[in-house]
CSV table of C-alpha atoms in Angstrom, one decimal:
chain,number,residue,atom,x,y,z
A,1274,MET,CA,-55.2,50.7,-1.0
A,1275,MET,CA,-58.9,49.6,-0.9
A,1276,TRP,CA,-60.2,47.8,2.2
A,1277,ARG,CA,-62.6,45.1,1.2
A,1278,PRO,CA,-64.4,42.5,3.3
A,1279,LEU,CA,-62.5,39.3,3.4
A,1280,LEU,CA,-65.1,36.6,2.8
A,1281,HIS,CA,-63.1,33.5,3.3
A,1282,LEU,CA,-62.3,33.6,7.0
A,1283,GLY,CA,-63.9,30.5,8.4
A,1284,TRP,CA,-65.3,31.9,11.7
A,1285,ARG,CA,-68.7,31.5,13.1
A,1286,GLN,CA,-68.4,34.8,14.9
A,1287,GLU,CA,-70.4,37.7,13.4
A,1288,VAL,CA,-67.5,39.9,12.3
A,1289,GLU,CA,-66.3,41.6,9.2
A,1290,VAL,CA,-62.7,41.1,8.4
A,1291,TYR,CA,-60.7,43.7,6.5
A,1292,CYS,CA,-57.3,43.2,5.2
A,1293,ILE,CA,-54.6,45.9,5.9
A,1294,ASP,CA,-51.6,44.4,4.1
A,1295,ASP,CA,-50.8,45.8,0.7
A,1296,VAL,CA,-51.1,42.5,-1.4
A,1297,SER,CA,-53.8,41.2,-3.7
A,1298,GLU,CA,-57.1,39.9,-2.5
A,1299,GLU,CA,-56.4,36.5,-4.0
A,1300,ALA,CA,-53.2,36.2,-2.0
A,1301,HIS,CA,-55.1,37.1,1.1
A,1302,VAL,CA,-57.6,34.4,0.5
A,1303,ALA,CA,-55.0,31.8,-0.1
A,1304,GLU,CA,-52.9,32.7,2.9
A,1305,VAL,CA,-55.9,32.8,5.2
A,1306,ALA,CA,-57.1,29.4,3.9
A,1307,ARG,CA,-53.7,27.9,4.7
A,1308,ALA,CA,-53.6,29.6,8.1
A,1309,GLU,CA,-57.0,28.2,8.9
A,1310,ARG,CA,-55.9,24.7,8.0
A,1311,ASN,CA,-52.9,25.1,10.3
A,1312,GLN,CA,-55.0,26.7,13.0
A,1313,LEU,CA,-52.3,29.3,13.7
A,1314,TRP,CA,-53.2,32.9,14.4
A,1315,GLU,CA,-52.6,35.6,17.0
A,1316,MET,CA,-55.3,38.1,18.1
A,1317,LYS,CA,-54.4,41.5,19.5
A,1318,PRO,CA,-57.3,43.9,20.7
A,1319,PHE,CA,-57.0,47.6,20.1
A,1320,ALA,CA,-59.3,50.5,20.5
A,1321,SER,CA,-60.2,53.0,17.8
A,1322,GLN,CA,-62.1,56.3,18.2
A,1323,HIS,CA,-65.4,54.8,17.4
A,1324,CYS,CA,-65.3,51.2,18.6
A,1325,THR,CA,-63.2,48.4,19.9
A,1326,CYS,CA,-61.9,46.1,17.2
A,1327,THR,CA,-59.4,43.2,17.0
A,1328,LYS,CA,-56.2,43.1,15.1
A,1329,LEU,CA,-55.7,39.6,13.7
A,1330,ARG,CA,-52.3,38.3,12.5
A,1331,LEU,CA,-52.2,35.1,10.5
A,1332,GLN,CA,-49.0,33.2,10.0
A,1333,ASP,CA,-48.5,30.3,7.5
A,1334,ARG,CA,-46.3,27.6,8.9
A,1335,GLU,CA,-44.8,26.9,5.6
A,1336,SER,CA,-43.9,30.3,4.4
A,1337,LYS,CA,-43.7,31.9,7.9
A,1338,LYS,CA,-45.4,34.9,6.3
A,1339,TYR,CA,-47.7,37.1,8.3
A,1340,ILE,CA,-50.9,38.9,7.1
A,1341,THR,CA,-52.6,41.4,9.3
A,1342,PHE,CA,-56.4,42.0,9.4
A,1343,VAL,CA,-58.9,44.0,11.4
A,1344,THR,CA,-62.1,42.4,12.5
A,1345,VAL,CA,-65.1,44.6,13.2
A,1346,PRO,CA,-68.4,43.4,14.9
A,1347,ILE,CA,-71.3,43.5,12.4
A,1348,SER,CA,-73.7,44.7,15.2
A,1349,ASN,CA,-71.4,47.6,15.9
A,1350,SER,CA,-72.0,50.8,13.9
A,1351,CYS,CA,-68.3,51.3,13.7
A,1352,LYS,CA,-67.2,54.0,11.4
A,1353,MET,CA,-63.5,53.2,11.6
A,1354,ALA,CA,-63.3,52.7,7.8
A,1355,SER,CA,-64.3,56.4,7.2
A,1356,THR,CA,-61.3,57.5,9.2
A,1357,ARG,CA,-59.1,55.7,6.6
A,1358,GLY,CA,-60.8,57.2,3.6
A,1359,HIS,CA,-62.9,54.1,2.8
A,1360,PRO,CA,-66.6,53.8,2.3
A,1361,GLU,CA,-68.7,54.0,5.4
A,1362,LYS,CA,-70.6,50.9,4.6
A,1363,PHE,CA,-69.4,47.6,3.2
A,1364,ASP,CA,-71.4,44.7,1.7
A,1365,GLU,CA,-72.3,42.3,4.4
A,1366,PRO,CA,-69.8,39.4,4.2
A,1367,ILE,CA,-70.8,35.8,3.7
A,1368,LEU,CA,-68.9,34.0,6.4
A,1369,SER,CA,-68.1,30.5,5.5
A,1370,PRO,CA,-68.8,27.8,8.1
A,1371,SER,CA,-65.9,26.4,10.0
A,1372,LYS,CA,-65.3,23.1,11.9
A,1373,SER,CA,-65.3,23.4,15.6
A,1374,GLY,CA,-62.0,22.5,17.0
A,1375,PRO,CA,-60.7,21.8,20.5
A,1376,PRO,CA,-61.0,24.8,22.9
A,1377,ARG,CA,-57.9,26.9,22.9
A,1378,PRO,CA,-56.5,28.9,25.9
A,1379,ARG,CA,-57.8,32.4,26.0
A,1380,LYS,CA,-56.4,35.6,27.3
A,1381,GLY,CA,-57.7,36.5,30.8
A,1382,LYS,CA,-59.4,39.7,31.7
A,1383,TRP,CA,-57.9,41.0,34.9
A,1384,ALA,CA,-59.9,42.8,37.7
A,1385,HIS,CA,-59.5,43.1,41.4
A,1386,THR,CA,-62.3,41.1,43.1
A,1387,PRO,CA,-62.2,41.0,46.9
A,1388,SER,CA,-64.9,39.0,48.7
A,1389,SER,CA,-67.1,40.5,51.4
A,1390,ILE,CA,-64.9,38.7,54.0
A,1391,THR,CA,-62.1,41.2,53.2
A,1392,LEU,CA,-64.3,44.2,53.4
A,1393,ILE,CA,-66.1,43.1,56.6
A,1394,TRP,CA,-62.7,42.4,58.2
A,1395,LEU,CA,-61.5,45.9,57.4
A,1396,PHE,CA,-64.7,47.5,58.7
A,1397,ILE,CA,-64.3,45.6,62.0
A,1398,SER,CA,-60.6,45.9,62.4
A,1399,LEU,CA,-60.1,49.6,61.5
A,1400,PRO,CA,-62.1,51.0,64.5
A,1401,LEU,CA,-60.4,48.6,66.9
A,1402,VAL,CA,-57.0,49.6,65.6
A,1403,ALA,CA,-57.9,53.3,66.0
A,1404,TRP,CA,-59.0,52.6,69.5
A,1405,ASP,CA,-55.7,50.9,70.2
A,1406,VAL,CA,-53.7,53.6,68.6
A,1407,GLY,CA,-55.4,56.3,70.7
A,1408,TYR,CA,-54.6,54.4,73.9
A,1409,CYS,CA,-50.9,53.9,73.0
A,1410,LEU,CA,-50.2,57.4,71.7
A,1411,LEU,CA,-52.0,59.2,74.5
A,1412,ARG,CA,-50.3,57.4,77.4
A,1413,PRO,CA,-50.1,58.2,80.3
A,1414,TYR,CA,-53.4,60.1,80.0
A,1415,SER,CA,-55.2,57.1,78.6
A,1416,MET,CA,-53.8,54.7,81.3
A,1417,PRO,CA,-55.5,53.9,84.7
A,1418,GLY,CA,-55.5,57.1,86.8
A,1419,GLY,CA,-55.1,59.3,83.7
A,1420,SER,CA,-57.6,62.0,82.8
A,1421,LEU,CA,-58.6,60.2,79.6
A,1422,HIS,CA,-58.8,56.7,80.9
A,1423,TRP,CA,-62.5,56.6,81.7
A,1424,PRO,CA,-64.7,55.6,80.0
A,1425,LEU,CA,-63.1,55.0,76.5
A,1426,TRP,CA,-60.0,53.1,77.5
A,1427,THR,CA,-61.2,51.4,80.8
A,1428,PRO,CA,-60.8,47.9,79.3
A,1429,TYR,CA,-57.0,48.6,78.9
A,1430,GLY,CA,-56.7,48.7,82.6
A,1431,LEU,CA,-57.2,44.9,82.5
A,1432,TYR,CA,-55.3,44.3,79.3
A,1433,GLY,CA,-52.3,46.2,80.7
A,1434,LYS,CA,-52.1,43.5,83.4
A,1435,VAL,CA,-52.2,40.7,80.8
A,1436,ASP,CA,-49.7,42.3,78.5
A,1437,TYR,CA,-47.1,44.5,80.2
A,1438,ILE,CA,-46.4,46.2,76.8
A,1439,TYR,CA,-49.6,48.0,77.4
A,1440,GLY,CA,-49.1,48.6,81.1
A,1441,TRP,CA,-47.1,50.8,83.4
A,1442,LYS,CA,-44.1,48.4,83.3
A,1443,ALA,CA,-43.3,49.2,79.6
A,1444,PHE,CA,-44.1,52.9,80.0
A,1445,ASN,CA,-41.9,53.4,83.0
A,1446,GLU,CA,-39.1,51.5,81.3
A,1447,LYS,CA,-39.5,53.7,78.3
A,1448,ASN,CA,-40.0,50.6,76.0
A,1449,GLY,CA,-40.4,52.1,72.6
A,1450,PHE,CA,-42.1,49.1,71.0
A,1451,THR,CA,-45.6,50.2,72.1
A,1452,GLY,CA,-45.4,53.6,70.5
A,1453,ALA,CA,-43.5,52.3,67.4
A,1454,GLN,CA,-46.1,49.7,66.5
A,1455,SER,CA,-48.9,52.2,67.0
A,1456,PHE,CA,-47.2,54.6,64.5
A,1457,MET,CA,-47.1,51.7,62.0
A,1458,ASN,CA,-50.8,51.1,62.7
A,1459,VAL,CA,-51.5,54.6,61.7
A,1460,VAL,CA,-49.7,54.1,58.3
A,1461,GLU,CA,-51.5,50.8,57.7
A,1462,SER,CA,-54.9,52.3,58.6
A,1463,PHE,CA,-54.5,55.1,56.1
A,1464,MET,CA,-53.6,52.6,53.4
A,1465,TYR,CA,-56.7,50.4,54.3
A,1466,VAL,CA,-58.9,53.5,54.3
A,1467,TYR,CA,-57.6,54.5,50.8
A,1468,TYR,CA,-58.2,50.9,49.7
A,1469,LEU,CA,-61.8,51.0,50.8
A,1470,TYR,CA,-62.3,54.4,49.2
A,1471,LEU,CA,-61.2,53.0,45.8
A,1472,MET,CA,-63.4,49.9,46.2
A,1473,TYR,CA,-66.6,51.9,47.0
A,1474,ALA,CA,-65.9,55.0,44.9
A,1475,TYR,CA,-64.9,53.2,41.7
A,1476,GLY,CA,-65.8,49.5,42.2
A,1477,LYS,CA,-69.1,47.8,41.4
A,1478,PRO,CA,-71.0,44.9,42.9
A,1479,SER,CA,-70.1,41.6,41.1
A,1480,THR,CA,-71.4,38.1,40.9
A,1481,ALA,CA,-67.9,36.8,40.1
A,1482,HIS,CA,-66.4,34.2,42.4
A,1483,GLY,CA,-62.7,35.1,43.0
A,1484,ARG,CA,-59.9,33.2,44.7
A,1485,GLY,CA,-60.4,33.0,48.4
A,1486,ALA,CA,-64.1,33.8,48.4
A,1487,PRO,CA,-66.5,31.3,50.0
A,1488,LYS,CA,-69.0,29.5,47.9
A,1489,PRO,CA,-72.3,31.4,47.5
A,1490,ALA,CA,-74.4,28.3,48.4
A,1491,THR,CA,-72.8,28.1,51.9
A,1492,ALA,CA,-71.8,31.7,52.7
A,1493,LYS,CA,-74.5,33.8,51.0
A,1494,PHE,CA,-73.8,37.4,52.0
A,1495,LEU,CA,-70.2,36.8,52.8
A,1496,SER,CA,-69.6,35.6,49.2
A,1497,GLN,CA,-70.9,38.8,47.7
A,1498,GLN,CA,-68.1,40.7,46.0
A,1499,ARG,CA,-67.1,44.0,44.4
A,1500,GLN,CA,-65.0,44.3,41.3
A,1501,LEU,CA,-62.6,47.0,40.3
A,1502,HIS,CA,-61.1,47.2,36.8
A,1503,GLY,CA,-58.2,49.1,35.2
A,1504,ARG,CA,-55.8,51.4,36.9
A,1505,TYR,CA,-57.8,51.8,40.0
A,1506,GLY,CA,-58.0,48.1,40.4
A,1507,ALA,CA,-54.3,47.8,40.1
A,1508,VAL,CA,-53.7,50.5,42.6
A,1509,ALA,CA,-56.2,49.0,45.0
A,1510,VAL,CA,-54.8,45.5,44.9
A,1511,LEU,CA,-51.2,46.8,45.4
A,1512,VAL,CA,-52.2,49.0,48.4
A,1513,GLY,CA,-54.2,46.2,49.9
A,1514,PHE,CA,-51.4,43.7,49.5
A,1515,SER,CA,-48.8,46.1,50.9
A,1516,ALA,CA,-50.9,47.1,53.9
A,1517,ALA,CA,-51.7,43.5,54.8
A,1518,LEU,CA,-48.1,42.5,54.5
A,1519,MET,CA,-47.1,45.3,56.9
A,1520,THR,CA,-49.8,44.1,59.3
A,1521,LEU,CA,-48.7,40.5,59.2
A,1522,ALA,CA,-45.0,41.3,59.5
A,1523,LYS,CA,-45.7,43.7,62.5
A,1524,THR,CA,-47.9,41.1,64.3
A,1525,VAL,CA,-45.3,38.3,63.7
A,1526,LEU,CA,-42.6,40.6,65.1
A,1527,TYR,CA,-44.9,41.3,68.2
A,1528,TRP,CA,-45.1,37.5,68.8
A,1529,MET,CA,-41.4,36.9,68.2
A,1530,CYS,CA,-40.4,39.7,70.6
A,1531,GLU,CA,-42.2,37.7,73.4
A,1532,TYR,CA,-40.6,34.4,72.3
A,1533,TYR,CA,-37.1,35.7,72.2
A,1534,SER,CA,-37.5,37.7,75.5
A,1535,GLY,CA,-38.6,34.6,77.4
A,1536,PHE,CA,-42.2,35.8,77.4
A,1537,GLU,CA,-41.2,38.7,79.6
A,1538,ASN,CA,-44.5,40.6,79.2
A,1539,ILE,CA,-47.0,37.7,79.0
A,1540,GLY,CA,-45.4,34.8,80.8
A,1541,HIS,CA,-47.1,35.6,84.1
A,1542,ASN,CA,-50.6,34.7,82.8
A,1543,THR,CA,-52.4,31.5,83.3
A,1544,VAL,CA,-53.0,29.3,80.3
A,1545,SER,CA,-56.7,30.2,80.0
A,1546,ASP,CA,-56.0,33.9,80.3
A,1547,LEU,CA,-53.2,33.7,77.8
A,1548,ILE,CA,-55.4,31.9,75.3
A,1549,PHE,CA,-58.5,34.1,75.6
A,1550,MET,CA,-56.9,37.4,76.4
A,1551,TRP,CA,-53.8,37.4,74.2
A,1552,ILE,CA,-53.5,34.5,71.7
A,1553,ILE,CA,-57.0,34.7,70.2
A,1554,PRO,CA,-57.2,38.6,70.0
A,1555,ASN,CA,-53.7,38.9,68.5
A,1556,GLY,CA,-54.1,35.8,66.4
A,1557,ALA,CA,-57.0,37.4,64.6
A,1558,TRP,CA,-54.7,39.9,62.9
A,1559,LEU,CA,-52.5,37.0,61.7
A,1560,VAL,CA,-55.5,35.3,60.0
A,1561,GLY,CA,-57.1,38.5,58.7
A,1562,SER,CA,-53.9,39.9,57.1
A,1563,GLY,CA,-52.8,36.5,55.9
A,1564,TYR,CA,-56.2,36.0,54.1
A,1565,ILE,CA,-55.9,39.4,52.3
A,1566,ILE,CA,-52.3,38.7,51.3
A,1567,TYR,CA,-53.4,35.4,49.8
A,1568,VAL,CA,-56.2,36.9,47.8
A,1569,THR,CA,-54.4,40.1,46.6
A,1570,GLY,CA,-51.1,38.2,46.0
A,1571,SER,CA,-52.9,35.7,43.7
A,1572,GLU,CA,-54.5,38.6,41.8
A,1573,ILE,CA,-51.2,40.4,41.4
A,1574,LEU,CA,-49.6,37.1,40.1
A,1575,GLN,CA,-52.4,36.6,37.6
A,1576,GLY,CA,-52.1,40.2,36.3
A,1577,LEU,CA,-48.4,39.7,35.8
A,1578,ILE,CA,-49.0,36.5,33.9
A,1579,ILE,CA,-51.5,38.2,31.6
A,1580,ALA,CA,-49.2,41.2,31.1
A,1581,ALA,CA,-46.4,38.8,30.1
A,1582,GLY,CA,-48.7,37.6,27.3
A,1583,ALA,CA,-49.5,34.2,28.7
A,1584,THR,CA,-53.0,32.7,28.4
A,1585,THR,CA,-55.4,31.4,31.0
A,1586,ASN,CA,-57.6,28.4,30.5
A,1587,SER,CA,-61.4,28.7,30.9
A,1588,SER,CA,-61.1,26.2,33.8
A,1589,ASP,CA,-58.7,28.5,35.7
A,1590,ASN,CA,-60.2,29.1,39.1
A,1591,ILE,CA,-59.0,32.7,39.0
A,1592,SER,CA,-60.1,33.8,35.5
A,1593,PRO,CA,-63.8,33.3,35.9
A,1594,ALA,CA,-63.8,35.8,38.8
A,1595,LYS,CA,-62.4,38.5,36.5
A,1596,THR,CA,-65.1,38.3,33.8
A,1597,GLU,CA,-68.8,38.4,34.1
């Protein structure tokens, strides 16, 4: 069959529309005119070897009949027609004007867009976690009196008196929680390092404003973001979410062990020591991991909604972060 430009599609966009259903041109024009009046159509993007085009399906509400077209940007030197045995060039279509209607929901474009807060938190927390892991897994050599204690782990001499989990009490009682949580820290750290690798190896700086990011006017540098599309973006957001969930769960477990043991390891401290030496340092991991879970979880949910075929409105506070 011959592909001919369909001149009656009332769009203001600069596109050529070609019919791919085997019916007469007159029938196409009539059906499209009816579909335009009813404002009922479905757009599905697809990629060809030479350009990205859009497959357009029109359905008339009366006959329930579908007609399928392909729209090709006029500015694009697309040679898709030549792959179908059609002329390389078509006469430029005369697009009829259309009345502007109310804005319709649009399909979102998904990308992983963490703010600089996430990246800064990881760059700060990862060295601290590595320091902590080294102390826990190298006991008793890293403890006071051990050959490795000075100078790297000297501060743990004080912290071991604040939290007995890090002191001689837990070590002599062969309390396995200290080593077990350090092993989990190693797993989480590798996941975070892989996440950062994906962001900086494949991501690009972005001016988009994603969920959870501070406003540029107030945060400036902290609001700057990177954006990662496609498969790498999906892997990064899944790894980041999983690692943060592990961190949060492990930290909550740490706190609950103290609560259900009657604060066996920290109950001897004064209120001020407890607040500044235990609650604030350990609470930072609750806040940091919770923030990452909120941001990445929102993006995973948005991606699932888009994959399910739903639409996102232009006013959606997530969608604008995924498109530039």
